[in-house]
Coordinates of C-alpha atoms in Angstrom, one line a residue:
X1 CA -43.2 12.8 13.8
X2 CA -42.0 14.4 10.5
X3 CA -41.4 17.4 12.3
X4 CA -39.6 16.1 15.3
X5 CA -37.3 14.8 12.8
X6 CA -37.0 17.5 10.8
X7 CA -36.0 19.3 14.0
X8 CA -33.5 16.6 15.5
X9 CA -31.9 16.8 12.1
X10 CA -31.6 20.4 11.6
X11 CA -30.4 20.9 15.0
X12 CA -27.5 17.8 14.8
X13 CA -26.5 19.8 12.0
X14 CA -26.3 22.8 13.2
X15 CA -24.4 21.9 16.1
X16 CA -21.8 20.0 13.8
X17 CA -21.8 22.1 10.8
X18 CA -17.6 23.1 11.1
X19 CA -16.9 19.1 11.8
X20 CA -18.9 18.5 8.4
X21 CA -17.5 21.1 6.5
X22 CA -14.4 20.0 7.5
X23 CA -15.0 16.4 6.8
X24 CA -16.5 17.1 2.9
X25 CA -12.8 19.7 2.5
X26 CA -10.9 17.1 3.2
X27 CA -12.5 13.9 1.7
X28 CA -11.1 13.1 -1.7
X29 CA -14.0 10.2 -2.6
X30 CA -17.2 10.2 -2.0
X31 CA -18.4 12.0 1.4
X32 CA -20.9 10.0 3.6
X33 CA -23.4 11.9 6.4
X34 CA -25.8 11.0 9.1
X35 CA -28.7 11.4 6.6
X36 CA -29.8 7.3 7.3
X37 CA -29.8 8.5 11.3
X38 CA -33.0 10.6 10.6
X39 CA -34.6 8.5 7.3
X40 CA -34.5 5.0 8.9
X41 CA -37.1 6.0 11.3
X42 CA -38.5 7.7 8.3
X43 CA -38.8 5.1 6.4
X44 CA -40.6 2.7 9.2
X45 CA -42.9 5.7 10.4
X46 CA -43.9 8.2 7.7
X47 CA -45.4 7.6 4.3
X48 CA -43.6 7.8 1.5
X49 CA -44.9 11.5 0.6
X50 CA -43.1 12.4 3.6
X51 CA -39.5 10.8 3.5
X52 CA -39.0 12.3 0.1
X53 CA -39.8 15.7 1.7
X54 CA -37.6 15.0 4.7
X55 CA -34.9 13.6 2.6
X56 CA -34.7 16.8 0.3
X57 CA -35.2 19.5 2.8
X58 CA -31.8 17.4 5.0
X59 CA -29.7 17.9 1.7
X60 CA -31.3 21.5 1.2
X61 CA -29.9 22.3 4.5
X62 CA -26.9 20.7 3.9
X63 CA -25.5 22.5 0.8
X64 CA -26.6 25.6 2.1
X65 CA -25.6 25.4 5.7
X66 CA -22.7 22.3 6.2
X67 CA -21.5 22.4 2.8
X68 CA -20.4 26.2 1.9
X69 CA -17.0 26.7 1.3
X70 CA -16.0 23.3 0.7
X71 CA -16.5 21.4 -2.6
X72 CA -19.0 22.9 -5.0
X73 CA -21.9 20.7 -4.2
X74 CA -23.7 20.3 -7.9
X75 CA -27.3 20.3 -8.3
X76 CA -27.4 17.4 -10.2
X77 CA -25.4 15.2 -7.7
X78 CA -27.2 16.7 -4.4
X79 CA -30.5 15.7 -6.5
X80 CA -29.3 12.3 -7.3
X81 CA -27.7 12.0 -3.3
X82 CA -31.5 13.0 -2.4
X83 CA -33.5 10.5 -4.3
X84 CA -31.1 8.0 -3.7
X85 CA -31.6 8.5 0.4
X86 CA -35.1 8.4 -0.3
X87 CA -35.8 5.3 -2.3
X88 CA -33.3 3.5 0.2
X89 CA -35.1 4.6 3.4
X90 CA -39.1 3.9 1.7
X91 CA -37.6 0.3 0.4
X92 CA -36.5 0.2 4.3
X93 CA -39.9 0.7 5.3
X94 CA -41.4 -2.5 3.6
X95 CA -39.8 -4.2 6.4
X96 CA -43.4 -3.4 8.0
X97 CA -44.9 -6.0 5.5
X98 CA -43.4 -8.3 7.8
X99 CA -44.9 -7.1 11.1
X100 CA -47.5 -4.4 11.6
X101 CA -45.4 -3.7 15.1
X102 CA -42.1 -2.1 15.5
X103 CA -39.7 -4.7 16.9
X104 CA -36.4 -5.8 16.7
X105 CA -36.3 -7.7 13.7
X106 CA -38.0 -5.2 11.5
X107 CA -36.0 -2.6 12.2
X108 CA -33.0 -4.8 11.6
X109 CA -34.6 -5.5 8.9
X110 CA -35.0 -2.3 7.5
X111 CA -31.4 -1.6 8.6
X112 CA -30.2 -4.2 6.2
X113 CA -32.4 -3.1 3.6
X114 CA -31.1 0.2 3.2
X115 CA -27.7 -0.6 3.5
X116 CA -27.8 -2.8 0.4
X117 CA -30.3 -0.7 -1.8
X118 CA -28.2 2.6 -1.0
X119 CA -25.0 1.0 -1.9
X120 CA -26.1 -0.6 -5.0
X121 CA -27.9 3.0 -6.4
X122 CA -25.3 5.0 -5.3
X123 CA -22.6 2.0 -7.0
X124 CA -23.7 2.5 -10.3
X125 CA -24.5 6.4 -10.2
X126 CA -20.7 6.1 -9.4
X127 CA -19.6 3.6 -12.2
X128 CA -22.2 5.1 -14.9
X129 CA -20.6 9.4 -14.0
X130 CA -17.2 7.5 -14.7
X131 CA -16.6 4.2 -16.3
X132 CA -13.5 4.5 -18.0
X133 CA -11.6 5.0 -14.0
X134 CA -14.6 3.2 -11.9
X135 CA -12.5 0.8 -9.4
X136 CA -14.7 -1.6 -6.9
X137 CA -13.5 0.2 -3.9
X138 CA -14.4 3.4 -5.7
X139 CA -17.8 2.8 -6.5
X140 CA -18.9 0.8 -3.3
X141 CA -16.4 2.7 -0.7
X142 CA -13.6 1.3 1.4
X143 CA -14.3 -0.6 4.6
X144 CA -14.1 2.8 6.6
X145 CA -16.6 4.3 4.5
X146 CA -18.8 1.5 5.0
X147 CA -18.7 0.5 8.7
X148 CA -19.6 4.3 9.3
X149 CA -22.7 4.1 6.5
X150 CA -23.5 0.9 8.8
X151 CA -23.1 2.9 12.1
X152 CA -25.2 6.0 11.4
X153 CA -27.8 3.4 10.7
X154 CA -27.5 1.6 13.7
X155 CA -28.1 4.8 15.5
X156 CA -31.0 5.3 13.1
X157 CA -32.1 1.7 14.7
X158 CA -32.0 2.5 18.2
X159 CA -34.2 6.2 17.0
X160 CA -36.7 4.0 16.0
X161 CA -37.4 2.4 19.1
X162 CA -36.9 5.6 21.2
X163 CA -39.4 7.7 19.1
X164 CA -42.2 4.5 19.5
X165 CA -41.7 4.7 23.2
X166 CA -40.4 8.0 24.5
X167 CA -39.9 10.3 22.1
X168 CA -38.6 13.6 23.6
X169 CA -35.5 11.1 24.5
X170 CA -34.6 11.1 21.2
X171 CA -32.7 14.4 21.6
X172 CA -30.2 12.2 23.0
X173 CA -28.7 11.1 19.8
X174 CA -27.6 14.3 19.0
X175 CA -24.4 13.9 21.2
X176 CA -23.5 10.6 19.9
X177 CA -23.3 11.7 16.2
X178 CA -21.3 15.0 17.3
X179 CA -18.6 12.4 18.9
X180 CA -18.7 10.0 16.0
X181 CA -18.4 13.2 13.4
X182 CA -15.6 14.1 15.2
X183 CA -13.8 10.9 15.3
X184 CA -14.0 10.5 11.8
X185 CA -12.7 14.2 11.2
X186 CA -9.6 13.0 13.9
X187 CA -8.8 10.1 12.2
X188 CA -8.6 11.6 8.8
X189 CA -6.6 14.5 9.8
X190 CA -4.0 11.7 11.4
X191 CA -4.1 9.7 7.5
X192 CA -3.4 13.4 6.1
X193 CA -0.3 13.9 8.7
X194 CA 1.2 10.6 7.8
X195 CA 0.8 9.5 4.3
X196 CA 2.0 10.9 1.0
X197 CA -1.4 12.3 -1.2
X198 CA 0.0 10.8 -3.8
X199 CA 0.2 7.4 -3.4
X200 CA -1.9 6.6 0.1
X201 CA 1.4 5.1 1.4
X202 CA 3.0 6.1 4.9
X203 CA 5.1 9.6 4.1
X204 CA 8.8 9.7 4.8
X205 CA 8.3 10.7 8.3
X206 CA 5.9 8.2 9.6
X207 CA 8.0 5.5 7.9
X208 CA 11.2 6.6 9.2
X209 CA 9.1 6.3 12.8
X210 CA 7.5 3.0 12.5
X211 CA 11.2 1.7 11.2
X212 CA 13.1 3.2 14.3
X213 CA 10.0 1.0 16.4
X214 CA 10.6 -2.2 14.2
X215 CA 14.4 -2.0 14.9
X216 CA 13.7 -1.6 18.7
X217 CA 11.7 -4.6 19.0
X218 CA 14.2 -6.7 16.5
X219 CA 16.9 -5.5 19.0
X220 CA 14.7 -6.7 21.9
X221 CA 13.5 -9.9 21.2
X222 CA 16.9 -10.5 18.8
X223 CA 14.9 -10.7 15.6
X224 CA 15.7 -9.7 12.3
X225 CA 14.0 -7.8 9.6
X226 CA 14.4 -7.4 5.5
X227 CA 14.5 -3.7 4.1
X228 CA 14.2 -2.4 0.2
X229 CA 14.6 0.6 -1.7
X230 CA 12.6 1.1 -5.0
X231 CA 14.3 3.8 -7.2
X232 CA 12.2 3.9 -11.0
X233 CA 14.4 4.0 -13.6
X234 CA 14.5 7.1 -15.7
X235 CA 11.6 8.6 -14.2
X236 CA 12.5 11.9 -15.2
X237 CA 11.7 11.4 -18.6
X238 CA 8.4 10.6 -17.8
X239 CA 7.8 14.0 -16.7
X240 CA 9.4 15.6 -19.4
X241 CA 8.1 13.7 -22.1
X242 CA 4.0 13.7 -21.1
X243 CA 3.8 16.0 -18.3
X244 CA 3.9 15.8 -14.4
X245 CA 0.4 14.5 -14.2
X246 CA 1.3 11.3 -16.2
X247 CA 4.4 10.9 -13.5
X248 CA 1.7 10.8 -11.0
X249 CA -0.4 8.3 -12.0
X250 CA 3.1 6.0 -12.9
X251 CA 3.6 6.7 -9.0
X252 CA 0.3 5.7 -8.5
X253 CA 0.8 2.5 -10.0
X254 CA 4.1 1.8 -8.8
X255 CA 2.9 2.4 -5.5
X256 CA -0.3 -0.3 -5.9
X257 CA 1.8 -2.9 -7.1
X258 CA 4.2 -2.4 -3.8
X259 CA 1.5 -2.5 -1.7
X260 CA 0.1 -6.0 -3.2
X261 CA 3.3 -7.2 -3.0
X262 CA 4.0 -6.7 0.9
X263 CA 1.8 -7.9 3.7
X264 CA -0.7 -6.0 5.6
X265 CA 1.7 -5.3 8.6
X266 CA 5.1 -4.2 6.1
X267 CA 6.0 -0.8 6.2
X268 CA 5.6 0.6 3.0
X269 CA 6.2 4.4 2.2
X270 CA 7.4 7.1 -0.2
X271 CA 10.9 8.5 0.4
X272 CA 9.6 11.7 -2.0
X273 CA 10.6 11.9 -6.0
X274 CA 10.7 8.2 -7.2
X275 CA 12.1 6.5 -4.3
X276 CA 9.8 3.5 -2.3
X277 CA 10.6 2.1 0.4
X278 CA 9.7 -1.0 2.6
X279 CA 10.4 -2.8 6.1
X280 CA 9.5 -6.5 6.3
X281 CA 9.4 -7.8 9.6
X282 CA 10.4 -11.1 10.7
X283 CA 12.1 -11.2 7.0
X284 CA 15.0 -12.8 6.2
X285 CA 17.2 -11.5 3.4
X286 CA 16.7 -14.3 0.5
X287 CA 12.6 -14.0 1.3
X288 CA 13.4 -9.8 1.3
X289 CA 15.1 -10.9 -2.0
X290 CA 12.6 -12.8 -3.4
X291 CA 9.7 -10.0 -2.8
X292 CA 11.9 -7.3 -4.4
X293 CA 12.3 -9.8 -7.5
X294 CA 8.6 -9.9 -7.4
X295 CA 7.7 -6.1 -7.5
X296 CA 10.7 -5.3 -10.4
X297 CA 8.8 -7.5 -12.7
X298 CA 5.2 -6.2 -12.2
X299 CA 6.3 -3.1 -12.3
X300 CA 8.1 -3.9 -15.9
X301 CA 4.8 -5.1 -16.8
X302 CA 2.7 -2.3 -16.2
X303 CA 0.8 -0.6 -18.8
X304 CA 0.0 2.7 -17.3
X305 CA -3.3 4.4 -19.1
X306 CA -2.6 8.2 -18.6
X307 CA -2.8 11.7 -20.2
X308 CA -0.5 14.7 -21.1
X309 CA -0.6 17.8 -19.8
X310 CA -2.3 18.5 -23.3
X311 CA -4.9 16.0 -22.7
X312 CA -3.8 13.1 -25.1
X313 CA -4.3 9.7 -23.5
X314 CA -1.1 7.9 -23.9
X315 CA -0.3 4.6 -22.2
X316 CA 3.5 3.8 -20.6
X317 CA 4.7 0.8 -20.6
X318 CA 8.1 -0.8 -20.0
X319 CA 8.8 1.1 -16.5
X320 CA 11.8 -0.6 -14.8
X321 CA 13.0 -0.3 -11.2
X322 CA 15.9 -0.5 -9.7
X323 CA 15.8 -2.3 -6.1
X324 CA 18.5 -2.6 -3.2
X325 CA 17.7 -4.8 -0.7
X326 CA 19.2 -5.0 3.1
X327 CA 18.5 -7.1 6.6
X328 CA 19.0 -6.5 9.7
X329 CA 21.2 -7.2 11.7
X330 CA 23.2 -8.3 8.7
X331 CA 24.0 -5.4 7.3
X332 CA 23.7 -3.0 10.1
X333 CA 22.9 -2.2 13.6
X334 CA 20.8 0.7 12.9
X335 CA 18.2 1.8 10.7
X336 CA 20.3 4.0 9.5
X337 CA 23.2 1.9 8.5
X338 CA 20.6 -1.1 6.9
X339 CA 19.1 2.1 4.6
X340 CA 22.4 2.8 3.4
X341 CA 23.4 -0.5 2.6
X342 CA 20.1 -0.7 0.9
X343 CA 20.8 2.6 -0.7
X344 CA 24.3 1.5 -1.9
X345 CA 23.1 -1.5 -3.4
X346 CA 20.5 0.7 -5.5
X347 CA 23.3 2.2 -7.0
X348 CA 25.2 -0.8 -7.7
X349 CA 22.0 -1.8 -9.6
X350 CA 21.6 1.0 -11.6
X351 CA 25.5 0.8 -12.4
X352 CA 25.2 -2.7 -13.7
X353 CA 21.9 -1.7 -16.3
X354 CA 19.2 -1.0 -14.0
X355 CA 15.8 -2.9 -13.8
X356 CA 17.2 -5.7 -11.3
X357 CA 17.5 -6.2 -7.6
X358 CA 21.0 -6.4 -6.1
X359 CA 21.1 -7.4 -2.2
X360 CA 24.1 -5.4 -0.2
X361 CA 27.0 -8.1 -0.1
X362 CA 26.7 -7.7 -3.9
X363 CA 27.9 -3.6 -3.6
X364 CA 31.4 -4.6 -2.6
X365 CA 31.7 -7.2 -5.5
X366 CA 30.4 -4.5 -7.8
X367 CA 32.4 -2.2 -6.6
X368 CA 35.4 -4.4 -7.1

């Protein structure tokens, strides 16, 4: 049995070493593989002598075979990545205290089991390597991280009761983890082509798409929408004062407060240098109005923890906005004409002090 695994494994590696390599190059947090495919059924069927060996000889083959040329894979975190696998499969196999017999409930069970004890080590190896940044979402993974952790184990489920009953099926699986490898390569290669690196939110581009939709349908069904341009307030200085890293992370931050402030369906995006902007559909101006008014004074409230380009932590604090909000069909007919409105009332904004919001009707008066 430890043998035919070891041999499934190798060869599902083997045959999907470029869509790993790939996958571990372009992940920026914490990179999850189809290790819990091959230990689940570990875990229920070998002792424990033998999932530690099966666990270490996957991430041997790994580093030397999926992972060259990608992110320097340390010996210490391979090491802690291989224990970690292993306690979380052989804790899965005391699901067989329950019942001497493979069935359905132990191996969901066991499924459960490892989920919870892998995410908890491998939590606070996280959080211990890096408690002044640790976040929740960066410690136990996004939801995308997660529902593929949960369905390479679900694969490892179904092993299980294919290696009890026939077990020269189980070269089956092999497929099914190419295609899932490969989705997950797709769907990150479509988050690379259309959001901005720096803040996760949609680029210029895929913005200026989803707003040219929005304006269709609004045209259609004779609805309305509220738009906003975020322009920070002496931003510049920033970068010349600590350095552009510091800028970044004031993006960063910017950028997260935006995002809280908007529902889950708003666009939200980066225009490039300093500039955010943000579609609410179904809006009407005074609500548009009202969620600008919101996001100007978080963002006056942040206290951005940083460093310069000389390594000196610094905090900045009193950041300040400047926000022009427009609606549709108000103040134009296309999304061109309700970004310039919303552009113009930016200025207007920054011409009366900066750090407010000023909705379009008010660039005419301010002009006057």
């Amino acid at each position: 049995m430890f043998a035919l695994l070891l041999a499934l494994a190798v060869a599902q590696n083997e045959v999907s070493r470029r869509i790993e390599r790939a996958r571990r190059s372009l992940s920026e947090s914490s990179h999850v593989n189809m290790t819990s495919v091959w230990l689940i059924p570990a875990g229920l069927l070998l002792p424990a002598q033998l999932v530690a060996l099966l666990s270490v000889s996957l991430y041997v083959n790994m580093a030397l075979r999926s992972w060259s040329g990608t992110r320097p894979g340390q010996a210490h975190r391979v090491a802690a990545n291989a224990t970690t696998a292993s306690l979380s499969a052989c804790t899965a196999g005391l699901a067989m205290l329950v019942s001497p017999q493979i069935n359905v409930p132990v191996v969901c069970l066991a499924v459960a089991t490892y989920f919870v004890v892998n995410a908890l080590l491998t939590s606070v190896g996280l959080y211990l390597a890096n408690q002044a940044n640790a976040t929740v979402e960066g410690c136990l993974g996004n939801m995308d991280d997660n529902l593929l952790e949960l369905a390479t184990l679900c694969v490892g489920g179904l092993l299980v009761m294919v290696l009890t009953d026939e077990p020269l099926l189980s070269v089956l699986v092999i497929l099914p983890l190419y295609v899932l490898q490969r989705s997950m390569l797709i769907k990150r290669l479509e988050e690379l082509a259309t959001t901005d690196q720096k803040t996760q939110l949609l680029n210029a581009t895929t913005w200026q798409d989803g707003a040219q939709r929005e304006i269709s349908r609004a045209q259609r069904d004779s609805g309305s929408f509220g738009a906003m341009m975020i322009d920070l307030d002496h931003f510049k200085r920033i970068n010349d004062t600590y350095g552009h890293l510091a800028g970044d992370d004031v993006l960063k931050a910017v950028a997260a407060v935006v995002r809280q402030e908007t529902r889950a369906h708003d666009l939200v995006g980066r225009f490039g240098g300093e500039e955010f902007v943000a579609l609410l559909p179904a809006t009407s101006k005074e609500d548009a109005i009202v969620t600008a008014e919101r996001i100007r004074q978080r963002v006056s409230e942040l206290v951005i923890s940083t460093k310069t380009n000389e390594g000196a932590v610094v905090d900045i604090e009193r950041q300040t906005a400047s926000i022009g909000v427009a609606a549709y069909p108000l103040d134009g007919s296309s999304i061109e004409e309700v970004m310039a409105s919303a552009d113009a009332a930016v200025y207007a904004a920054k011409d009366g002090g900066r750090n407010r919001v000023v909705g379009s009707p008010e660039v005419a008066l301010a002009a006057a």
